Structure formats: C-alpha cells, structure tokens
Amino acid sequence: MDLQTLIEKVPSTRLVLYYREIHTSINEEWKMWALDMMEVGYQQSSIAQLAGEDLSMNPFEFDALVELIFNELGLKCPQDIGKYEYIIWVAHQVIEGNMSAENGFSLLSQAAVNTNFHKAFLDFYYLNDDADLLRRGYPACYGDGTMHQDNIEEWMTEYFKKLLFK
C-alpha cells in the first residue's frame, strides 16, 4: 500500500504515524483511526482488534499490534516521516478551524521537547517562545520581526497556511 494513498483516504494516519514514531500508548485517537480505517474498507482483523481494544492495553502488546497492522498494510514508512506528517496534520486542524493556531504551535513546541528537539519541530519551538516573550511585553528573538503582541494568532495562522499552500 502506498502511504500517501492511505493518508488521502484516512487523514488521521498523519497523527498515528507520529504516535507510532514516539511510541505513544493506545489512546482514543488510535481507536478512532482504526474505526476510520474500517469505515473506508480496511477489514483486517488486526485493525478491528485495535478499534475494540481497551485503553489499558499492555504497551508491549499494543506496539506489537501496531507493527502487525503496518506490516499487513505493507506500509513502508521512512524514518521521521511521522514527525513531518504530524506538522501537516496540525496545520490542517488549524486551517479547518478544529484548533487555534496558538494551540497548534503549542502542540508542535511540545513535540520538539518530546522528540529531544528534532529538527522538524525547532521552528515551532522557537516561534512559540517568541510568542510567549511578546505576550509578556519582551521583544521576540527568533522570528522575522512581523509577529507582534497584537497579531500572534493571525501570524501563526498565516504560518500554517504558508506551510500547506506554498
């Protein structure tokens, strides 16, 4: 299976790719992804099992189940693809109005911390720090100088738009 085709059919695949890379335990998003997969026609028993699993599933068994699903689907995932796809997933959430741009930056800034400051997330980490400085009345240090205390949300929204529509 082609990863891009799967992402087009089930956009939350971007989120679970990231979760897989950082070894997140089972959560509601994993279960919803499995349900979405089934809804578009993926009927593997492993996907059905994930959809019906309890949130207290043993982490080692969960990791094994996830790997089984990805193997059964024949998904080849280049190293770090989940990190970049997560950024795109967050950007879509912001643009579609499912979360604020500031919340999106906050999530991606936290992802920088969670991934030991992976390069994919560094701009978000530094720009989120700039926003915090501006909110407290201090000058920003990292950005291009166009983010100001009164336009943080708008600036961040535009950043996500440029990311998606460049």
PDB file of N, CA, C and O in Angstrom, residues 95-159:
ATOM      1  N   ILE A  95      -6.177  25.177  10.009  1.00  0.00           N
ATOM      2  CA  ILE A  95      -6.815  25.781   8.839  1.00  0.00           C
ATOM      3  C   ILE A  95      -8.296  25.405   8.765  1.00  0.00           C
ATOM      4  O   ILE A  95      -9.135  26.208   8.372  1.00  0.00           O
ATOM      5  N   GLU A  96      -8.632  24.178   9.169  1.00  0.00           N
ATOM      6  CA  GLU A  96     -10.026  23.727   9.138  1.00  0.00           C
ATOM      7  C   GLU A  96     -10.829  24.223  10.339  1.00  0.00           C
ATOM      8  O   GLU A  96     -12.020  23.933  10.454  1.00  0.00           O
ATOM      9  N   GLY A  97     -10.181  24.941  11.257  1.00  0.00           N
ATOM     10  CA  GLY A  97     -10.881  25.520  12.396  1.00  0.00           C
ATOM     11  C   GLY A  97     -11.108  24.568  13.557  1.00  0.00           C
ATOM     12  O   GLY A  97     -11.902  24.859  14.452  1.00  0.00           O
ATOM     13  N   ASN A  98     -10.392  23.450  13.574  1.00  0.00           N
ATOM     14  CA  ASN A  98     -10.546  22.480  14.660  1.00  0.00           C
ATOM     15  C   ASN A  98      -9.692  22.805  15.879  1.00  0.00           C
ATOM     16  O   ASN A  98      -9.887  22.215  16.936  1.00  0.00           O
ATOM     17  N   MET A  99      -8.728  23.696  15.711  1.00  0.00           N
ATOM     18  CA  MET A  99      -7.919  24.160  16.845  1.00  0.00           C
ATOM     19  C   MET A  99      -7.362  25.537  16.494  1.00  0.00           C
ATOM     20  O   MET A  99      -7.265  25.885  15.322  1.00  0.00           O
ATOM     21  N   SER A 100      -7.018  26.280  17.517  1.00  0.00           N
ATOM     22  CA  SER A 100      -6.431  27.599  17.289  1.00  0.00           C
ATOM     23  C   SER A 100      -4.987  27.432  16.808  1.00  0.00           C
ATOM     24  O   SER A 100      -4.344  26.405  17.063  1.00  0.00           O
ATOM     25  N   ALA A 101      -4.496  28.446  16.133  1.00  0.00           N
ATOM     26  CA  ALA A 101      -3.101  28.414  15.679  1.00  0.00           C
ATOM     27  C   ALA A 101      -2.157  28.385  16.878  1.00  0.00           C
ATOM     28  O   ALA A 101      -1.132  27.696  16.843  1.00  0.00           O
ATOM     29  N   GLU A 102      -2.499  29.110  17.922  1.00  0.00           N
ATOM     30  CA  GLU A 102      -1.637  29.107  19.107  1.00  0.00           C
ATOM     31  C   GLU A 102      -1.593  27.723  19.743  1.00  0.00           C
ATOM     32  O   GLU A 102      -0.536  27.285  20.185  1.00  0.00           O
ATOM     33  N   ASN A 103      -2.725  27.027  19.765  1.00  0.00           N
ATOM     34  CA  ASN A 103      -2.732  25.666  20.283  1.00  0.00           C
ATOM     35  C   ASN A 103      -1.887  24.759  19.383  1.00  0.00           C
ATOM     36  O   ASN A 103      -1.161  23.895  19.864  1.00  0.00           O
ATOM     37  N   GLY A 104      -1.981  24.955  18.066  1.00  0.00           N
ATOM     38  CA  GLY A 104      -1.166  24.181  17.131  1.00  0.00           C
ATOM     39  C   GLY A 104       0.314  24.390  17.379  1.00  0.00           C
ATOM     40  O   GLY A 104       1.091  23.424  17.420  1.00  0.00           O
ATOM     41  N   PHE A 105       0.716  25.644  17.553  1.00  0.00           N
ATOM     42  CA  PHE A 105       2.117  25.919  17.853  1.00  0.00           C
ATOM     43  C   PHE A 105       2.525  25.299  19.176  1.00  0.00           C
ATOM     44  O   PHE A 105       3.630  24.786  19.321  1.00  0.00           O
ATOM     45  N   SER A 106       1.633  25.356  20.141  1.00  0.00           N
ATOM     46  CA  SER A 106       1.924  24.763  21.448  1.00  0.00           C
ATOM     47  C   SER A 106       2.138  23.248  21.334  1.00  0.00           C
ATOM     48  O   SER A 106       3.080  22.704  21.923  1.00  0.00           O
ATOM     49  N   LEU A 107       1.276  22.574  20.563  1.00  0.00           N
ATOM     50  CA  LEU A 107       1.431  21.126  20.363  1.00  0.00           C
ATOM     51  C   LEU A 107       2.758  20.799  19.687  1.00  0.00           C
ATOM     52  O   LEU A 107       3.458  19.856  20.077  1.00  0.00           O
ATOM     53  N   LEU A 108       3.103  21.582  18.671  1.00  0.00           N
ATOM     54  CA  LEU A 108       4.341  21.300  17.940  1.00  0.00           C
ATOM     55  C   LEU A 108       5.575  21.697  18.748  1.00  0.00           C
ATOM     56  O   LEU A 108       6.630  21.076  18.622  1.00  0.00           O
ATOM     57  N   SER A 109       5.428  22.693  19.596  1.00  0.00           N
ATOM     58  CA  SER A 109       6.520  23.046  20.508  1.00  0.00           C
ATOM     59  C   SER A 109       6.740  21.924  21.518  1.00  0.00           C
ATOM     60  O   SER A 109       7.883  21.545  21.814  1.00  0.00           O
ATOM     61  N   GLN A 110       5.649  21.361  22.023  1.00  0.00           N
ATOM     62  CA  GLN A 110       5.755  20.219  22.937  1.00  0.00           C
ATOM     63  C   GLN A 110       6.335  19.008  22.218  1.00  0.00           C
ATOM     64  O   GLN A 110       7.099  18.239  22.794  1.00  0.00           O
ATOM     65  N   ALA A 111       6.003  18.838  20.941  1.00  0.00           N
ATOM     66  CA  ALA A 111       6.563  17.743  20.159  1.00  0.00           C
ATOM     67  C   ALA A 111       8.087  17.878  20.055  1.00  0.00           C
ATOM     68  O   ALA A 111       8.805  16.877  20.044  1.00  0.00           O
ATOM     69  N   ALA A 112       8.570  19.113  19.994  1.00  0.00           N
ATOM     70  CA  ALA A 112      10.023  19.330  19.986  1.00  0.00           C
ATOM     71  C   ALA A 112      10.636  18.750  21.260  1.00  0.00           C
ATOM     72  O   ALA A 112      11.635  18.028  21.211  1.00  0.00           O
ATOM     73  N   VAL A 113      10.018  19.041  22.370  1.00  0.00           N
ATOM     74  CA  VAL A 113      10.508  18.518  23.655  1.00  0.00           C
ATOM     75  C   VAL A 113      10.406  16.995  23.682  1.00  0.00           C
ATOM     76  O   VAL A 113      11.356  16.299  24.077  1.00  0.00           O
ATOM     77  N   ASN A 114       9.260  16.467  23.234  1.00  0.00           N
ATOM     78  CA  ASN A 114       9.027  15.015  23.263  1.00  0.00           C
ATOM     79  C   ASN A 114       9.983  14.239  22.379  1.00  0.00           C
ATOM     80  O   ASN A 114      10.189  13.048  22.591  1.00  0.00           O
ATOM     81  N   THR A 115      10.530  14.893  21.355  1.00  0.00           N
ATOM     82  CA  THR A 115      11.427  14.210  20.408  1.00  0.00           C
ATOM     83  C   THR A 115      12.877  14.639  20.581  1.00  0.00           C
ATOM     84  O   THR A 115      13.680  14.495  19.666  1.00  0.00           O
ATOM     85  N   ASN A 116      13.189  15.147  21.744  1.00  0.00           N
ATOM     86  CA  ASN A 116      14.558  15.601  22.031  1.00  0.00           C
ATOM     87  C   ASN A 116      14.987  16.666  21.014  1.00  0.00           C
ATOM     88  O   ASN A 116      16.088  16.634  20.493  1.00  0.00           O
ATOM     89  N   PHE A 117      14.070  17.572  20.725  1.00  0.00           N
ATOM     90  CA  PHE A 117      14.291  18.720  19.858  1.00  0.00           C
ATOM     91  C   PHE A 117      14.668  18.315  18.431  1.00  0.00           C
ATOM     92  O   PHE A 117      15.637  18.794  17.858  1.00  0.00           O
ATOM     93  N   HIS A 118      13.823  17.450  17.877  1.00  0.00           N
ATOM     94  CA  HIS A 118      14.003  17.041  16.478  1.00  0.00           C
ATOM     95  C   HIS A 118      13.890  18.277  15.591  1.00  0.00           C
ATOM     96  O   HIS A 118      13.054  19.159  15.820  1.00  0.00           O
ATOM     97  N   LYS A 119      14.700  18.320  14.554  1.00  0.00           N
ATOM     98  CA  LYS A 119      14.758  19.492  13.679  1.00  0.00           C
ATOM     99  C   LYS A 119      13.415  19.848  13.043  1.00  0.00           C
ATOM    100  O   LYS A 119      13.173  21.016  12.728  1.00  0.00           O
ATOM    101  N   ALA A 120      12.531  18.885  12.870  1.00  0.00           N
ATOM    102  CA  ALA A 120      11.226  19.166  12.268  1.00  0.00           C
ATOM    103  C   ALA A 120      10.422  20.161  13.100  1.00  0.00           C
ATOM    104  O   ALA A 120       9.605  20.917  12.556  1.00  0.00           O
ATOM    105  N   PHE A 121      10.643  20.170  14.397  1.00  0.00           N
ATOM    106  CA  PHE A 121       9.821  20.967  15.307  1.00  0.00           C
ATOM    107  C   PHE A 121      10.510  22.220  15.845  1.00  0.00           C
ATOM    108  O   PHE A 121       9.893  22.999  16.564  1.00  0.00           O
ATOM    109  N   LEU A 122      11.774  22.431  15.502  1.00  0.00           N
ATOM    110  CA  LEU A 122      12.522  23.531  16.119  1.00  0.00           C
ATOM    111  C   LEU A 122      11.936  24.906  15.829  1.00  0.00           C
ATOM    112  O   LEU A 122      11.845  25.740  16.736  1.00  0.00           O
ATOM    113  N   ASP A 123      11.540  25.166  14.585  1.00  0.00           N
ATOM    114  CA  ASP A 123      10.963  26.485  14.282  1.00  0.00           C
ATOM    115  C   ASP A 123       9.734  26.751  15.148  1.00  0.00           C
ATOM    116  O   ASP A 123       9.556  27.860  15.655  1.00  0.00           O
ATOM    117  N   PHE A 124       8.898  25.740  15.317  1.00  0.00           N
ATOM    118  CA  PHE A 124       7.690  25.905  16.134  1.00  0.00           C
ATOM    119  C   PHE A 124       8.057  26.178  17.591  1.00  0.00           C
ATOM    120  O   PHE A 124       7.425  26.994  18.254  1.00  0.00           O
ATOM    121  N   TYR A 125       9.080  25.496  18.068  1.00  0.00           N
ATOM    122  CA  TYR A 125       9.527  25.691  19.445  1.00  0.00           C
ATOM    123  C   TYR A 125      10.007  27.132  19.648  1.00  0.00           C
ATOM    124  O   TYR A 125       9.585  27.815  20.579  1.00  0.00           O
ATOM    125  N   TYR A 126      10.874  27.597  18.751  1.00  0.00           N
ATOM    126  CA  TYR A 126      11.426  28.946  18.896  1.00  0.00           C
ATOM    127  C   TYR A 126      10.374  30.027  18.656  1.00  0.00           C
ATOM    128  O   TYR A 126      10.337  31.036  19.368  1.00  0.00           O
ATOM    129  N   LEU A 127       9.517  29.820  17.666  1.00  0.00           N
ATOM    130  CA  LEU A 127       8.483  30.815  17.388  1.00  0.00           C
ATOM    131  C   LEU A 127       7.430  30.859  18.495  1.00  0.00           C
ATOM    132  O   LEU A 127       6.917  31.932  18.822  1.00  0.00           O
ATOM    133  N   ASN A 128       7.142  29.723  19.094  1.00  0.00           N
ATOM    134  CA  ASN A 128       6.218  29.702  20.230  1.00  0.00           C
ATOM    135  C   ASN A 128       6.842  30.440  21.415  1.00  0.00           C
ATOM    136  O   ASN A 128       6.147  31.165  22.142  1.00  0.00           O
ATOM    137  N   ASP A 129       8.140  30.275  21.575  1.00  0.00           N
ATOM    138  CA  ASP A 129       8.853  31.005  22.624  1.00  0.00           C
ATOM    139  C   ASP A 129       8.801  32.507  22.343  1.00  0.00           C
ATOM    140  O   ASP A 129       8.594  33.303  23.264  1.00  0.00           O
ATOM    141  N   ASP A 130       8.969  32.894  21.079  1.00  0.00           N
ATOM    142  CA  ASP A 130       8.835  34.307  20.716  1.00  0.00           C
ATOM    143  C   ASP A 130       7.458  34.842  21.088  1.00  0.00           C
ATOM    144  O   ASP A 130       7.333  35.947  21.618  1.00  0.00           O
ATOM    145  N   ALA A 131       6.423  34.073  20.788  1.00  0.00           N
ATOM    146  CA  ALA A 131       5.054  34.491  21.118  1.00  0.00           C
ATOM    147  C   ALA A 131       4.912  34.692  22.626  1.00  0.00           C
ATOM    148  O   ALA A 131       4.297  35.674  23.063  1.00  0.00           O
ATOM    149  N   ASP A 132       5.485  33.787  23.416  1.00  0.00           N
ATOM    150  CA  ASP A 132       5.437  33.938  24.876  1.00  0.00           C
ATOM    151  C   ASP A 132       6.148  35.215  25.322  1.00  0.00           C
ATOM    152  O   ASP A 132       5.658  35.930  26.205  1.00  0.00           O
ATOM    153  N   LEU A 133       7.297  35.488  24.717  1.00  0.00           N
ATOM    154  CA  LEU A 133       8.017  36.722  25.052  1.00  0.00           C
ATOM    155  C   LEU A 133       7.165  37.948  24.723  1.00  0.00           C
ATOM    156  O   LEU A 133       7.063  38.878  25.533  1.00  0.00           O
ATOM    157  N   LEU A 134       6.577  37.947  23.535  1.00  0.00           N
ATOM    158  CA  LEU A 134       5.747  39.086  23.119  1.00  0.00           C
ATOM    159  C   LEU A 134       4.548  39.277  24.041  1.00  0.00           C
ATOM    160  O   LEU A 134       4.205  40.413  24.384  1.00  0.00           O
ATOM    161  N   ARG A 135       3.918  38.186  24.457  1.00  0.00           N
ATOM    162  CA  ARG A 135       2.765  38.288  25.361  1.00  0.00           C
ATOM    163  C   ARG A 135       3.149  38.942  26.684  1.00  0.00           C
ATOM    164  O   ARG A 135       2.326  39.584  27.323  1.00  0.00           O
ATOM    165  N   ARG A 136       4.390  38.739  27.089  1.00  0.00           N
ATOM    166  CA  ARG A 136       4.865  39.310  28.360  1.00  0.00           C
ATOM    167  C   ARG A 136       5.519  40.683  28.178  1.00  0.00           C
ATOM    168  O   ARG A 136       6.068  41.239  29.129  1.00  0.00           O
ATOM    169  N   GLY A 137       5.475  41.199  26.946  1.00  0.00           N
ATOM    170  CA  GLY A 137       5.992  42.542  26.701  1.00  0.00           C
ATOM    171  C   GLY A 137       7.464  42.605  26.359  1.00  0.00           C
ATOM    172  O   GLY A 137       8.045  43.699  26.329  1.00  0.00           O
ATOM    173  N   TYR A 138       8.088  41.485  26.099  1.00  0.00           N
ATOM    174  CA  TYR A 138       9.508  41.459  25.738  1.00  0.00           C
ATOM    175  C   TYR A 138       9.654  41.346  24.222  1.00  0.00           C
ATOM    176  O   TYR A 138       8.754  40.870  23.539  1.00  0.00           O
ATOM    177  N   PRO A 139      10.797  41.750  23.698  1.00  0.00           N
ATOM    178  CA  PRO A 139      10.993  41.611  22.249  1.00  0.00           C
ATOM    179  C   PRO A 139      11.222  40.153  21.861  1.00  0.00           C
ATOM    180  O   PRO A 139      11.797  39.370  22.626  1.00  0.00           O
ATOM    181  N   ALA A 140      10.767  39.815  20.659  1.00  0.00           N
ATOM    182  CA  ALA A 140      10.986  38.467  20.122  1.00  0.00           C
ATOM    183  C   ALA A 140      12.439  38.355  19.652  1.00  0.00           C
ATOM    184  O   ALA A 140      13.065  39.343  19.297  1.00  0.00           O
ATOM    185  N   CYS A 141      12.932  37.135  19.625  1.00  0.00           N
ATOM    186  CA  CYS A 141      14.333  36.918  19.277  1.00  0.00           C
ATOM    187  C   CYS A 141      14.539  36.151  17.979  1.00  0.00           C
ATOM    188  O   CYS A 141      15.555  36.294  17.329  1.00  0.00           O
ATOM    189  N   TYR A 142      13.588  35.320  17.602  1.00  0.00           N
ATOM    190  CA  TYR A 142      13.833  34.338  16.543  1.00  0.00           C
ATOM    191  C   TYR A 142      13.159  34.656  15.225  1.00  0.00           C
ATOM    192  O   TYR A 142      13.733  34.443  14.170  1.00  0.00           O
ATOM    193  N   GLY A 143      11.977  35.132  15.239  1.00  0.00           N
ATOM    194  CA  GLY A 143      11.171  35.280  14.019  1.00  0.00           C
ATOM    195  C   GLY A 143      11.671  36.356  13.074  1.00  0.00           C
ATOM    196  O   GLY A 143      12.754  36.921  13.243  1.00  0.00           O
ATOM    197  N   ASP A 144      10.836  36.656  12.102  1.00  0.00           N
ATOM    198  CA  ASP A 144      11.196  37.626  11.062  1.00  0.00           C
ATOM    199  C   ASP A 144      10.827  39.059  11.441  1.00  0.00           C
ATOM    200  O   ASP A 144      10.967  39.972  10.635  1.00  0.00           O
ATOM    201  N   GLY A 145      10.339  39.272  12.649  1.00  0.00           N
ATOM    202  CA  GLY A 145      10.015  40.606  13.129  1.00  0.00           C
ATOM    203  C   GLY A 145       8.591  41.057  12.827  1.00  0.00           C
ATOM    204  O   GLY A 145       8.208  42.164  13.190  1.00  0.00           O
ATOM    205  N   THR A 146       7.804  40.213  12.175  1.00  0.00           N
ATOM    206  CA  THR A 146       6.434  40.606  11.835  1.00  0.00           C
ATOM    207  C   THR A 146       5.400  40.117  12.843  1.00  0.00           C
ATOM    208  O   THR A 146       4.251  40.516  12.762  1.00  0.00           O
ATOM    209  N   MET A 147       5.804  39.241  13.755  1.00  0.00           N
ATOM    210  CA  MET A 147       4.888  38.827  14.831  1.00  0.00           C
ATOM    211  C   MET A 147       4.970  39.882  15.936  1.00  0.00           C
ATOM    212  O   MET A 147       6.060  40.252  16.362  1.00  0.00           O
ATOM    213  N   HIS A 148       3.799  40.372  16.345  1.00  0.00           N
ATOM    214  CA  HIS A 148       3.731  41.374  17.405  1.00  0.00           C
ATOM    215  C   HIS A 148       2.714  40.921  18.441  1.00  0.00           C
ATOM    216  O   HIS A 148       1.927  40.012  18.199  1.00  0.00           O
ATOM    217  N   GLN A 149       2.716  41.574  19.568  1.00  0.00           N
ATOM    218  CA  GLN A 149       1.845  41.202  20.677  1.00  0.00           C
ATOM    219  C   GLN A 149       0.369  41.157  20.261  1.00  0.00           C
ATOM    220  O   GLN A 149      -0.385  40.330  20.748  1.00  0.00           O
ATOM    221  N   ASP A 150      -0.034  41.986  19.319  1.00  0.00           N
ATOM    222  CA  ASP A 150      -1.442  42.067  18.934  1.00  0.00           C
ATOM    223  C   ASP A 150      -1.817  41.236  17.706  1.00  0.00           C
ATOM    224  O   ASP A 150      -2.959  41.286  17.255  1.00  0.00           O
ATOM    225  N   ASN A 151      -0.871  40.453  17.151  1.00  0.00           N
ATOM    226  CA  ASN A 151      -1.217  39.664  15.962  1.00  0.00           C
ATOM    227  C   ASN A 151      -0.704  38.220  16.026  1.00  0.00           C
ATOM    228  O   ASN A 151      -0.537  37.577  14.983  1.00  0.00           O
ATOM    229  N   ILE A 152      -0.496  37.713  17.204  1.00  0.00           N
ATOM    230  CA  ILE A 152       0.111  36.383  17.352  1.00  0.00           C
ATOM    231  C   ILE A 152      -0.737  35.307  16.682  1.00  0.00           C
ATOM    232  O   ILE A 152      -0.222  34.521  15.879  1.00  0.00           O
ATOM    233  N   GLU A 153      -2.008  35.244  16.989  1.00  0.00           N
ATOM    234  CA  GLU A 153      -2.883  34.210  16.416  1.00  0.00           C
ATOM    235  C   GLU A 153      -2.924  34.319  14.896  1.00  0.00           C
ATOM    236  O   GLU A 153      -2.796  33.306  14.189  1.00  0.00           O
ATOM    237  N   GLU A 154      -3.088  35.524  14.395  1.00  0.00           N
ATOM    238  CA  GLU A 154      -3.148  35.729  12.941  1.00  0.00           C
ATOM    239  C   GLU A 154      -1.823  35.352  12.284  1.00  0.00           C
ATOM    240  O   GLU A 154      -1.790  34.722  11.220  1.00  0.00           O
ATOM    241  N   TRP A 155      -0.718  35.751  12.905  1.00  0.00           N
ATOM    242  CA  TRP A 155       0.606  35.442  12.367  1.00  0.00           C
ATOM    243  C   TRP A 155       0.809  33.930  12.291  1.00  0.00           C
ATOM    244  O   TRP A 155       1.274  33.407  11.271  1.00  0.00           O
ATOM    245  N   MET A 156       0.447  33.241  13.367  1.00  0.00           N
ATOM    246  CA  MET A 156       0.613  31.787  13.399  1.00  0.00           C
ATOM    247  C   MET A 156      -0.289  31.104  12.376  1.00  0.00           C
ATOM    248  O   MET A 156       0.114  30.130  11.729  1.00  0.00           O
ATOM    249  N   THR A 157      -1.504  31.600  12.221  1.00  0.00           N
ATOM    250  CA  THR A 157      -2.418  31.038  11.216  1.00  0.00           C
ATOM    251  C   THR A 157      -1.817  31.186   9.819  1.00  0.00           C
ATOM    252  O   THR A 157      -1.833  30.237   9.025  1.00  0.00           O
ATOM    253  N   GLU A 158      -1.276  32.349   9.532  1.00  0.00           N
ATOM    254  CA  GLU A 158      -0.633  32.569   8.229  1.00  0.00           C
ATOM    255  C   GLU A 158       0.569  31.642   8.046  1.00  0.00           C
ATOM    256  O   GLU A 158       0.814  31.155   6.944  1.00  0.00           O
ATOM    257  N   TYR A 159       1.296  31.404   9.111  1.00  0.00           N
ATOM    258  CA  TYR A 159       2.446  30.493   9.042  1.00  0.00           C
ATOM    259  C   TYR A 159       1.979  29.104   8.612  1.00  0.00           C
ATOM    260  O   TYR A 159       2.586  28.477   7.740  1.00  0.00           O
TER     261      TYR A 159
END
